Amino acid sequence: MDWHTLSHVLSLDNFLHWLNTLDPLVVHLINAALLLIEGVGVPGIPFEPPMLAAGILVHQGKTSLLESILWGGVANWIGNIGGYYLGGRGMRMLPERIRGSMGIPEVRGWLGRYGAWVVIISRWFGAIRTPFILYAQAAGMPIQTYALYSLAGALSWTAAWQTGLWYFGSVFIELWHKYQWYVIGGVLLILGVVYFAVTRRGKMPADQTVPDEGQAQKAELKEVLDEVERK
C-alpha cells in the first residue's frame, strides 16, 4: 500500500463518508449501551467516540441533537438505577467491617447535609460519581428520590457532552479542511510537550508528592456545595 492510498484510507473525508453510510440508529444504540454501562458506575468507559459520531451525524442532518441527547441521557439514567440496586444489594452482602471502610457514612453525611440534589452535582465529578451511585441505597436514599435527581443529573450531563461534541465536532471538520497541516503540527507539538512533562515527572525526587486527584475533586465539590448552601 503506497502513501497516497494510505492517506486516502485514513483521511477525514473517507471517515465521514463511511460514517454517512451508517444507520443513525446503530450509532445511537452503541452510544446508549456505553452510557448505560457508564451510568452503573463503571469508570473509564470510552463514551466520547460514539457521542462525537452522533454529533457529526447531527451536523450532516442524519439525526437531531435532541434525539441524541435523549438516547444517551435515558440510557445513562437507566444505568444509574441499575447501579443503585446493584450497589444496595452488594453492600448488604459485605461484612459490616468492610462496609464501614467504603465511604458509606461519608455519602450519608453529604446527603444529610446538602440534600438529594447532591446526586446531580456528583454526576460532574468523576472521583465521587461512583460512590453516590453505588452507595445511595445503602445511605438511605429512597428509589423515588434517587430516580428523580439522577434523571436530572444524567440528562444535564449528557446534554452538555453531546452538545459540546456536536458543536466542536462540526467546527473541527470545517477547520480541518482549511488548516489540517497546522492542526497536525499543533497536535505533534502538544504531544511533544506532554512527553517532556511525563518524562520530567518520572525523574521527580521520591519525597516529592503529587496531590491526589480524588481528594482535589472532593474538595472542589465541597466548595461548590458550601457556596450553594450559603445562598
Coordinates of N, CA and C in Angstrom, one line a residue:
M1 N 0.9 -1.2 0.0 CA 0.0 0.0 0.0 C 0.9 1.2 0.0
D2 N 0.7 2.1 -1.0 CA 1.6 3.3 -1.1 C 1.0 4.4 -0.2
W3 N 1.8 5.5 -0.1 CA 1.4 6.6 0.8 C 0.1 7.2 0.3
H4 N -0.1 7.4 -1.0 CA -1.4 8.0 -1.4 C -2.6 7.2 -1.0
T5 N -2.5 5.9 -1.2 CA -3.7 5.0 -0.8 C -3.9 5.1 0.7
L6 N -2.8 5.0 1.5 CA -2.9 5.0 2.9 C -3.5 6.3 3.4
S7 N -3.0 7.5 2.9 CA -3.5 8.8 3.3 C -5.0 8.9 2.9
H8 N -5.4 8.3 1.8 CA -6.9 8.3 1.5 C -7.7 7.5 2.4
V9 N -7.2 6.3 2.8 CA -7.9 5.5 3.7 C -8.1 6.1 5.1
L10 N -7.0 6.8 5.5 CA -7.0 7.4 6.9 C -7.5 8.9 6.8
S11 N -8.0 9.4 5.7 CA -8.4 10.8 5.6 C -9.7 11.0 6.3
L12 N -9.9 12.2 6.7 CA -11.2 12.6 7.4 C -12.3 12.5 6.5
D13 N -12.2 12.8 5.2 CA -13.3 12.7 4.2 C -13.7 11.3 4.1
N14 N -12.8 10.4 4.1 CA -13.1 9.0 3.9 C -13.9 8.5 5.2
F15 N -13.4 8.9 6.3 CA -14.1 8.6 7.6 C -15.5 9.1 7.6
L16 N -15.7 10.4 7.1 CA -17.0 11.0 7.1 C -17.9 10.3 6.1
H17 N -17.4 9.8 5.0 CA -18.1 9.1 4.0 C -18.6 7.8 4.6
W18 N -17.7 7.1 5.3 CA -18.1 5.8 6.0 C -19.1 6.0 7.0
L19 N -19.0 7.1 7.8 CA -19.9 7.4 8.9 C -21.3 7.7 8.3
N20 N -21.3 8.4 7.1 CA -22.5 8.7 6.4 C -23.3 7.5 6.0
T21 N -22.6 6.3 5.8 CA -23.3 5.1 5.4 C -24.0 4.4 6.6
L22 N -23.6 4.8 7.8 CA -24.2 4.1 9.0 C -25.6 4.5 9.2
D23 N -26.4 3.6 9.7 CA -27.7 3.9 10.2 C -27.6 4.7 11.5
P24 N -28.2 5.9 11.6 CA -28.1 6.6 12.9 C -28.5 5.8 14.1
L25 N -29.5 4.9 13.9 CA -30.0 4.1 15.0 C -28.9 3.2 15.6
V26 N -28.0 2.8 14.7 CA -26.8 2.0 15.2 C -25.9 2.8 16.1
V27 N -25.6 4.0 15.6 CA -24.8 4.9 16.4 C -25.5 5.2 17.8
H28 N -26.8 5.5 17.7 CA -27.5 5.7 19.0 C -27.5 4.5 19.9
L29 N -27.6 3.3 19.4 CA -27.6 2.1 20.2 C -26.2 1.9 20.8
I30 N -25.2 2.1 20.1 CA -23.8 1.9 20.6 C -23.6 3.0 21.7
N31 N -24.0 4.2 21.4 CA -23.8 5.3 22.4 C -24.6 5.0 23.6
A32 N -25.8 4.5 23.5 CA -26.7 4.2 24.6 C -26.1 3.1 25.5
A33 N -25.6 2.1 24.8 CA -25.0 0.9 25.5 C -23.8 1.3 26.4
L34 N -22.9 2.1 25.8 CA -21.8 2.6 26.6 C -22.2 3.5 27.7
L35 N -23.1 4.4 27.5 CA -23.6 5.3 28.5 C -24.4 4.6 29.6
L36 N -25.0 3.5 29.3 CA -25.7 2.7 30.3 C -24.7 2.0 31.2
I37 N -23.6 1.5 30.6 CA -22.6 0.9 31.4 C -21.9 1.9 32.3
E38 N -21.6 3.1 31.7 CA -21.0 4.2 32.5 C -21.9 4.6 33.6
G39 N -23.2 4.6 33.4 CA -24.2 5.0 34.4 C -24.3 4.1 35.6
V40 N -23.9 2.9 35.4 CA -23.9 1.9 36.5 C -22.8 2.3 37.5
G41 N -21.8 3.0 37.0 CA -20.7 3.4 37.9 C -19.4 2.9 37.5
V42 N -19.3 2.2 36.3 CA -18.1 1.7 35.8 C -17.2 2.8 35.3
P43 N -16.0 3.0 35.8 CA -15.1 4.1 35.3 C -14.4 3.7 34.0
G44 N -14.0 4.7 33.3 CA -13.1 4.5 32.2 C -13.8 4.1 30.9
I45 N -15.1 4.3 30.8 CA -15.9 3.9 29.6 C -15.6 4.9 28.5
P46 N -15.2 4.5 27.3 CA -14.9 5.4 26.2 C -16.1 5.9 25.5
F47 N -16.9 6.7 26.2 CA -18.2 7.2 25.6 C -18.0 8.3 24.6
E48 N -16.9 8.9 24.5 CA -16.7 10.1 23.7 C -16.8 9.8 22.2
P49 N -16.1 8.7 21.7 CA -16.2 8.5 20.2 C -17.6 8.3 19.7
P50 N -18.5 7.5 20.3 CA -19.9 7.4 19.7 C -20.7 8.7 19.9
M51 N -20.4 9.5 20.9 CA -21.1 10.7 21.1 C -20.6 11.7 20.0
L52 N -19.3 11.7 19.7 CA -18.8 12.5 18.6 C -19.4 12.1 17.3
A53 N -19.5 10.8 17.1 CA -20.1 10.3 15.8 C -21.5 10.7 15.7
A54 N -22.3 10.7 16.8 CA -23.7 11.2 16.8 C -23.7 12.7 16.5
G55 N -22.7 13.4 17.0 CA -22.7 14.9 16.8 C -22.4 15.2 15.3
I56 N -21.6 14.3 14.7 CA -21.3 14.5 13.3 C -22.5 14.2 12.4
L57 N -23.3 13.2 12.8 CA -24.5 12.9 12.1 C -25.5 14.0 12.3
V58 N -25.5 14.6 13.4 CA -26.4 15.8 13.6 C -26.0 16.9 12.6
H59 N -24.7 17.1 12.6 CA -24.1 18.1 11.7 C -24.5 17.8 10.2
Q60 N -24.6 16.5 9.9 CA -24.9 16.1 8.5 C -26.4 16.1 8.2
G61 N -27.2 16.3 9.3 CA -28.7 16.3 9.1 C -29.3 14.9 9.2
K62 N -28.5 13.9 9.6 CA -29.0 12.5 9.7 C -29.8 12.2 10.9
T63 N -29.6 13.0 11.9 CA -30.4 12.8 13.2 C -30.5 14.2 13.8
S64 N -31.1 14.3 15.0 CA -31.2 15.6 15.7 C -30.5 15.6 17.0
L65 N -30.1 16.8 17.4 CA -29.4 16.9 18.7 C -30.2 16.4 19.8
L66 N -31.5 16.7 19.8 CA -32.4 16.3 20.9 C -32.5 14.8 21.0
E67 N -32.6 14.2 19.8 CA -32.7 12.7 19.8 C -31.4 12.1 20.4
S68 N -30.3 12.6 20.0 CA -29.0 12.1 20.5 C -28.9 12.3 22.0
I69 N -29.4 13.4 22.5 CA -29.3 13.6 24.0 C -30.2 12.7 24.7
L70 N -31.4 12.5 24.2 CA -32.4 11.6 24.8 C -31.9 10.1 24.8
W71 N -31.4 9.7 23.7 CA -30.9 8.3 23.7 C -29.8 8.1 24.8
G72 N -28.8 9.0 24.8 CA -27.8 8.9 25.8 C -28.2 9.1 27.2
G73 N -29.0 10.2 27.4 CA -29.4 10.6 28.7 C -30.3 9.5 29.4
V74 N -31.2 9.0 28.7 CA -32.1 8.0 29.3 C -31.3 6.7 29.5
A75 N -30.5 6.3 28.6 CA -29.6 5.1 28.9 C -28.8 5.3 30.1
N76 N -28.2 6.4 30.2 CA -27.3 6.7 31.4 C -28.1 6.7 32.7
W77 N -29.4 7.2 32.6 CA -30.2 7.2 33.8 C -30.6 5.7 34.2
I78 N -30.9 4.9 33.2 CA -31.2 3.5 33.4 C -30.0 2.8 34.1
G79 N -28.8 3.2 33.6 CA -27.6 2.6 34.3 C -27.5 3.1 35.7
N80 N -27.9 4.3 36.0 CA -27.9 4.8 37.4 C -28.8 4.0 38.3
I81 N -30.0 3.7 37.8 CA -31.0 2.9 38.5 C -30.4 1.5 38.8
G82 N -29.8 1.0 37.7 CA -29.2 -0.4 37.9 C -28.1 -0.3 39.0
G83 N -27.2 0.7 38.9 CA -26.2 0.9 39.9 C -26.7 1.0 41.3
Y84 N -27.8 1.7 41.4 CA -28.5 1.9 42.7 C -28.8 0.6 43.4
Y85 N -29.5 -0.3 42.6 CA -29.9 -1.6 43.1 C -28.7 -2.6 43.3
L86 N -27.8 -2.5 42.3 CA -26.6 -3.4 42.4 C -25.8 -3.0 43.6
G87 N -25.6 -1.7 43.8 CA -24.8 -1.3 44.9 C -25.5 -1.6 46.2
G88 N -26.8 -1.4 46.3 CA -27.5 -1.7 47.5 C -27.4 -3.2 47.9
R89 N -27.6 -4.1 46.9 CA -27.5 -5.5 47.2 C -26.1 -5.9 47.5
G90 N -25.1 -5.3 46.8 CA -23.7 -5.7 47.1 C -23.3 -5.2 48.5
M91 N -23.8 -4.1 48.9 CA -23.4 -3.6 50.3 C -24.0 -4.5 51.4
R92 N -25.2 -5.1 51.1 CA -25.8 -5.9 52.1 C -25.1 -7.3 52.2
M93 N -24.3 -7.6 51.2 CA -23.6 -8.9 51.2 C -22.2 -8.8 51.9
L94 N -21.8 -7.6 52.1 CA -20.5 -7.4 52.7 C -20.5 -7.3 54.2
P95 N -19.5 -7.7 54.9 CA -19.4 -7.6 56.3 C -19.4 -6.1 56.7
E96 N -19.9 -5.9 57.9 CA -20.0 -4.5 58.4 C -18.7 -3.8 58.5
R97 N -17.6 -4.6 58.8 CA -16.3 -4.0 58.9 C -15.8 -3.4 57.6
I98 N -16.1 -4.2 56.5 CA -15.7 -3.7 55.2 C -16.6 -2.6 54.7
R99 N -17.9 -2.6 55.0 CA -18.8 -1.5 54.6 C -18.4 -0.2 55.3
G100 N -17.9 -0.3 56.5 CA -17.5 0.9 57.2 C -16.3 1.6 56.6
S101 N -15.5 0.9 55.8 CA -14.3 1.5 55.2 C -14.5 1.9 53.8
M102 N -15.8 1.8 53.3 CA -16.0 2.1 51.9 C -16.6 3.4 51.6
G103 N -16.8 4.2 52.6 CA -17.2 5.6 52.4 C -18.7 5.8 52.5
I104 N -19.5 4.8 52.9 CA -20.9 4.9 53.0 C -21.3 6.0 54.0
P105 N -20.7 6.0 55.2 CA -21.0 7.1 56.2 C -20.8 8.5 55.6
E106 N -19.7 8.6 54.8 CA -19.4 9.9 54.1 C -20.5 10.3 53.2
V107 N -21.0 9.3 52.3 CA -22.0 9.6 51.4 C -23.3 10.0 52.2
R108 N -23.6 9.3 53.2 CA -24.8 9.5 54.0 C -24.7 11.0 54.6
G109 N -23.5 11.3 55.1 CA -23.3 12.7 55.6 C -23.5 13.8 54.6
W110 N -23.0 13.6 53.4 CA -23.2 14.6 52.3 C -24.7 14.7 52.0
L111 N -25.4 13.6 51.9 CA -26.8 13.6 51.6 C -27.6 14.3 52.7
G112 N -27.2 14.0 53.9 CA -27.9 14.6 55.1 C -27.7 16.1 55.1
R113 N -26.5 16.6 54.7 CA -26.2 18.0 54.9 C -26.7 18.8 53.7
Y114 N -26.5 18.3 52.5 CA -26.8 19.1 51.3 C -28.1 18.7 50.6
G115 N -28.7 17.6 51.0 CA -30.0 17.2 50.3 C -29.7 16.3 49.1
A116 N -30.8 15.8 48.6 CA -30.7 14.8 47.5 C -30.2 15.4 46.2
W117 N -30.3 16.7 46.0 CA -29.8 17.3 44.8 C -28.3 17.1 44.6
V118 N -27.6 16.7 45.7 CA -26.1 16.5 45.6 C -25.9 15.4 44.6
V119 N -26.9 14.5 44.3 CA -26.7 13.5 43.3 C -26.5 14.1 42.0
I120 N -27.1 15.2 41.7 CA -26.9 15.9 40.4 C -25.5 16.4 40.3
I121 N -25.0 17.1 41.4 CA -23.7 17.7 41.4 C -22.6 16.6 41.3
S122 N -22.8 15.5 42.0 CA -21.8 14.4 41.9 C -21.6 13.8 40.6
R123 N -22.6 13.9 39.7 CA -22.6 13.4 38.4 C -21.4 14.1 37.6
W124 N -21.0 15.3 38.0 CA -20.0 16.0 37.2 C -18.6 15.8 37.8
F125 N -18.4 15.0 38.8 CA -17.1 14.8 39.5 C -16.8 13.3 39.5
G126 N -15.9 12.9 38.6 CA -15.6 11.5 38.4 C -15.2 10.8 39.7
A127 N -14.4 11.4 40.6 CA -13.9 10.7 41.7 C -15.0 10.3 42.7
I128 N -16.1 11.0 42.8 CA -17.2 10.7 43.7 C -18.5 10.3 43.0
R129 N -18.5 10.2 41.7 CA -19.7 9.8 41.0 C -20.1 8.4 41.3
T130 N -19.1 7.5 41.2 CA -19.4 6.1 41.5 C -19.9 5.8 42.9
P131 N -19.3 6.4 44.0 CA -19.9 6.2 45.3 C -21.3 6.6 45.5
F132 N -21.6 7.8 44.9 CA -23.0 8.3 45.0 C -24.0 7.4 44.2
I133 N -23.5 6.7 43.2 CA -24.4 5.7 42.5 C -24.6 4.4 43.3
L134 N -23.5 3.9 43.7 CA -23.5 2.5 44.3 C -23.9 2.6 45.8
Y135 N -23.7 3.7 46.5 CA -23.9 3.7 47.9 C -25.2 4.4 48.3
A136 N -26.0 4.9 47.2 CA -27.1 5.7 47.5 C -28.2 5.0 48.3
Q137 N -28.4 3.7 47.9 CA -29.4 2.9 48.6 C -28.9 2.6 50.1
A138 N -27.7 2.2 50.2 CA -27.1 1.9 51.5 C -27.1 3.1 52.4
A139 N -27.0 4.3 51.8 CA -27.0 5.5 52.6 C -28.4 6.0 53.0
G140 N -29.4 5.2 52.5 CA -30.8 5.5 53.0 C -31.6 6.3 52.0
M141 N -31.2 6.6 50.8 CA -32.0 7.4 49.9 C -33.1 6.5 49.2
P142 N -34.3 6.9 49.3 CA -35.4 6.2 48.6 C -35.2 6.2 47.1
I143 N -35.7 5.1 46.4 CA -35.6 5.0 45.0 C -36.3 6.1 44.3
Q144 N -37.5 6.5 44.7 CA -38.2 7.6 44.1 C -37.4 8.9 44.0
T145 N -36.8 9.2 45.1 CA -36.0 10.4 45.2 C -34.7 10.3 44.3
Y146 N -34.1 9.2 44.4 CA -32.9 8.9 43.6 C -33.2 9.0 42.1
A147 N -34.3 8.3 41.7 CA -34.6 8.3 40.3 C -34.9 9.7 39.8
L148 N -35.5 10.5 40.5 CA -35.8 11.9 40.0 C -34.5 12.7 39.9
Y149 N -33.7 12.7 40.9 CA -32.5 13.5 40.8 C -31.4 12.9 39.9
S150 N -31.3 11.6 39.8 CA -30.4 11.0 38.9 C -30.8 11.2 37.4
L151 N -32.1 11.3 37.2 CA -32.6 11.6 35.8 C -32.2 13.0 35.4
A152 N -32.3 14.0 36.4 CA -31.9 15.4 36.1 C -30.4 15.4 35.8
G153 N -29.6 14.7 36.7 CA -28.2 14.7 36.5 C -27.7 14.0 35.2
A154 N -28.3 12.9 34.9 CA -28.0 12.2 33.6 C -28.3 13.0 32.4
L155 N -29.5 13.6 32.4 CA -29.8 14.4 31.2 C -29.0 15.6 31.0
S156 N -28.7 16.3 32.2 CA -27.9 17.6 32.1 C -26.5 17.2 31.7
W157 N -25.9 16.2 32.2 CA -24.5 15.8 31.9 C -24.4 15.3 30.5
T158 N -25.4 14.5 30.0 CA -25.4 14.0 28.6 C -25.6 15.2 27.7
A159 N -26.5 16.1 28.0 CA -26.7 17.2 27.1 C -25.5 18.1 27.0
A160 N -24.8 18.3 28.0 CA -23.6 19.1 28.0 C -22.5 18.5 27.1
W161 N -22.3 17.2 27.3 CA -21.3 16.5 26.5 C -21.7 16.4 25.0
Q162 N -23.0 16.0 24.8 CA -23.4 15.8 23.4 C -23.4 17.1 22.6
T163 N -23.9 18.2 23.3 CA -23.9 19.5 22.6 C -22.4 19.9 22.3
G164 N -21.5 19.7 23.3 CA -20.2 20.1 23.1 C -19.5 19.4 22.0
L165 N -19.7 18.1 21.9 CA -19.1 17.3 20.9 C -19.7 17.5 19.5
W166 N -21.0 17.8 19.5 CA -21.7 18.2 18.2 C -21.1 19.5 17.7
Y167 N -21.0 20.5 18.6 CA -20.6 21.9 18.1 C -19.1 21.8 17.8
F168 N -18.3 21.3 18.7 CA -16.9 21.4 18.4 C -16.5 20.4 17.3
G169 N -17.3 19.3 17.2 CA -17.0 18.4 16.1 C -17.3 19.0 14.7
S170 N -18.3 19.7 14.6 CA -18.6 20.4 13.3 C -17.6 21.5 13.0
V171 N -17.2 22.2 14.1 CA -16.2 23.3 13.9 C -14.9 22.6 13.5
F172 N -14.6 21.5 14.1 CA -13.3 20.8 13.8 C -13.3 20.4 12.3
I173 N -14.4 19.9 11.8 CA -14.5 19.5 10.4 C -14.2 20.6 9.5
E174 N -14.8 21.8 9.8 CA -14.6 22.9 8.9 C -13.2 23.4 9.0
L175 N -12.6 23.5 10.2 CA -11.2 23.9 10.4 C -10.2 22.9 9.7
W176 N -10.6 21.6 9.8 CA -9.7 20.6 9.3 C -9.4 20.8 7.8
H177 N -10.5 21.1 7.1 CA -10.3 21.2 5.6 C -9.5 22.4 5.3
K178 N -9.5 23.4 6.1 CA -8.7 24.7 5.9 C -7.3 24.6 6.4
Y179 N -7.2 24.1 7.6 CA -5.9 24.2 8.4 C -5.4 22.8 8.9
Q180 N -5.6 21.7 8.1 CA -5.3 20.4 8.6 C -3.8 20.3 9.0
W181 N -2.9 20.9 8.1 CA -1.5 20.7 8.4 C -1.1 21.5 9.7
Y182 N -1.7 22.7 9.9 CA -1.5 23.4 11.1 C -2.0 22.6 12.3
V183 N -3.1 21.9 12.2 CA -3.7 21.1 13.3 C -2.7 20.0 13.6
I184 N -2.2 19.3 12.5 CA -1.3 18.2 12.7 C -0.1 18.7 13.5
G185 N 0.5 19.8 13.0 CA 1.6 20.4 13.7 C 1.4 20.7 15.1
G186 N 0.2 21.3 15.4 CA -0.2 21.6 16.8 C -0.3 20.4 17.6
V187 N -0.9 19.3 17.1 CA -1.0 18.1 17.9 C 0.3 17.5 18.2
L188 N 1.2 17.5 17.2 CA 2.6 17.0 17.4 C 3.3 17.8 18.5
L189 N 3.1 19.1 18.4 CA 3.7 20.0 19.4 C 3.2 19.7 20.8
I190 N 1.9 19.5 20.9 CA 1.3 19.2 22.2 C 1.8 17.8 22.7
L191 N 1.9 16.8 21.8 CA 2.4 15.5 22.2 C 3.8 15.6 22.7
G192 N 4.6 16.5 22.0 CA 6.0 16.6 22.5 C 6.1 17.3 23.9
V193 N 5.2 18.2 24.1 CA 5.2 18.9 25.5 C 4.7 17.9 26.5
V194 N 3.7 17.1 26.2 CA 3.2 16.1 27.1 C 4.3 15.0 27.4
Y195 N 5.0 14.6 26.4 CA 6.1 13.6 26.6 C 7.2 14.2 27.4
F196 N 7.5 15.5 27.2 CA 8.5 16.1 28.0 C 8.1 16.2 29.5
A197 N 6.8 16.5 29.7 CA 6.3 16.7 31.1 C 6.3 15.3 31.8
V198 N 5.9 14.2 31.0 CA 5.8 12.9 31.6 C 7.2 12.4 32.0
T199 N 8.1 12.6 31.1 CA 9.5 12.1 31.4 C 10.1 12.9 32.5
R200 N 9.8 14.2 32.6 CA 10.3 15.0 33.7 C 9.7 14.6 35.0
R201 N 8.4 14.3 34.9 CA 7.7 13.9 36.2 C 8.3 12.5 36.7
G202 N 8.7 11.7 35.7 CA 9.3 10.4 36.2 C 10.6 10.5 36.9
K203 N 11.2 11.7 36.7 CA 12.5 12.0 37.3 C 12.4 12.8 38.6
M204 N 11.1 13.0 39.1 CA 10.9 13.7 40.3 C 11.5 13.0 41.5
P205 N 12.0 13.8 42.5 CA 12.5 13.1 43.7 C 11.5 12.3 44.4
A206 N 11.9 11.2 45.0 CA 11.0 10.3 45.7 C 10.1 11.0 46.8
D207 N 10.7 12.0 47.4 CA 10.0 12.6 48.5 C 9.0 13.7 48.1
Q208 N 9.0 14.0 46.7 CA 8.1 15.0 46.2 C 6.8 14.3 45.8
T209 N 5.7 14.6 46.5 CA 4.4 14.0 46.3 C 3.6 14.8 45.3
V210 N 2.6 14.0 44.7 CA 1.7 14.6 43.8 C 0.3 14.6 44.4
P211 N -0.4 15.7 44.4 CA -1.7 15.8 45.0 C -2.7 14.7 44.5
D212 N -3.5 14.2 45.4 CA -4.4 13.2 45.0 C -5.6 13.8 44.2
E213 N -5.9 13.3 43.0 CA -6.9 13.9 42.2 C -8.3 13.7 42.8
G214 N -8.5 12.5 43.4 CA -9.8 12.3 44.0 C -10.1 13.3 45.2
Q215 N -9.1 13.5 46.0 CA -9.2 14.5 47.1 C -9.4 15.9 46.6
A216 N -8.8 16.2 45.5 CA -8.9 17.6 45.0 C -10.4 17.8 44.4
Q217 N -10.9 16.7 43.8 CA -12.3 16.9 43.3 C -13.3 16.9 44.4
K218 N -13.0 16.1 45.5 CA -13.9 16.2 46.6 C -13.9 17.6 47.3
A219 N -12.7 18.2 47.4 CA -12.6 19.5 48.0 C -13.3 20.5 47.1
E220 N -13.2 20.3 45.7 CA -13.8 21.3 44.8 C -15.4 21.2 44.9
L221 N -15.9 19.9 45.0 CA -17.3 19.7 45.2 C -17.8 20.3 46.5
K222 N -17.0 20.1 47.6 CA -17.4 20.7 48.8 C -17.5 22.2 48.8
E223 N -16.6 22.9 48.1 CA -16.7 24.3 47.9 C -17.9 24.7 47.2
V224 N -18.3 24.0 46.1 CA -19.5 24.3 45.3 C -20.7 24.2 46.2
L225 N -20.8 23.1 47.0 CA -22.0 22.8 47.8 C -22.1 23.9 48.9
D226 N -20.9 24.2 49.5 CA -21.0 25.2 50.6 C -21.4 26.6 50.0
E227 N -21.0 26.9 48.8 CA -21.4 28.2 48.2 C -22.9 28.2 48.0
V228 N -23.4 27.1 47.5 CA -24.9 27.0 47.2 C -25.6 27.1 48.6
E229 N -25.1 26.4 49.6 CA -25.8 26.4 50.9 C -25.8 27.8 51.5
R230 N -24.8 28.6 51.3 CA -24.7 30.0 51.8 C -25.7 30.9 51.1
K231 N -26.1 30.6 49.8 CA -27.0 31.4 49.1 C -28.5 31.0 49.5

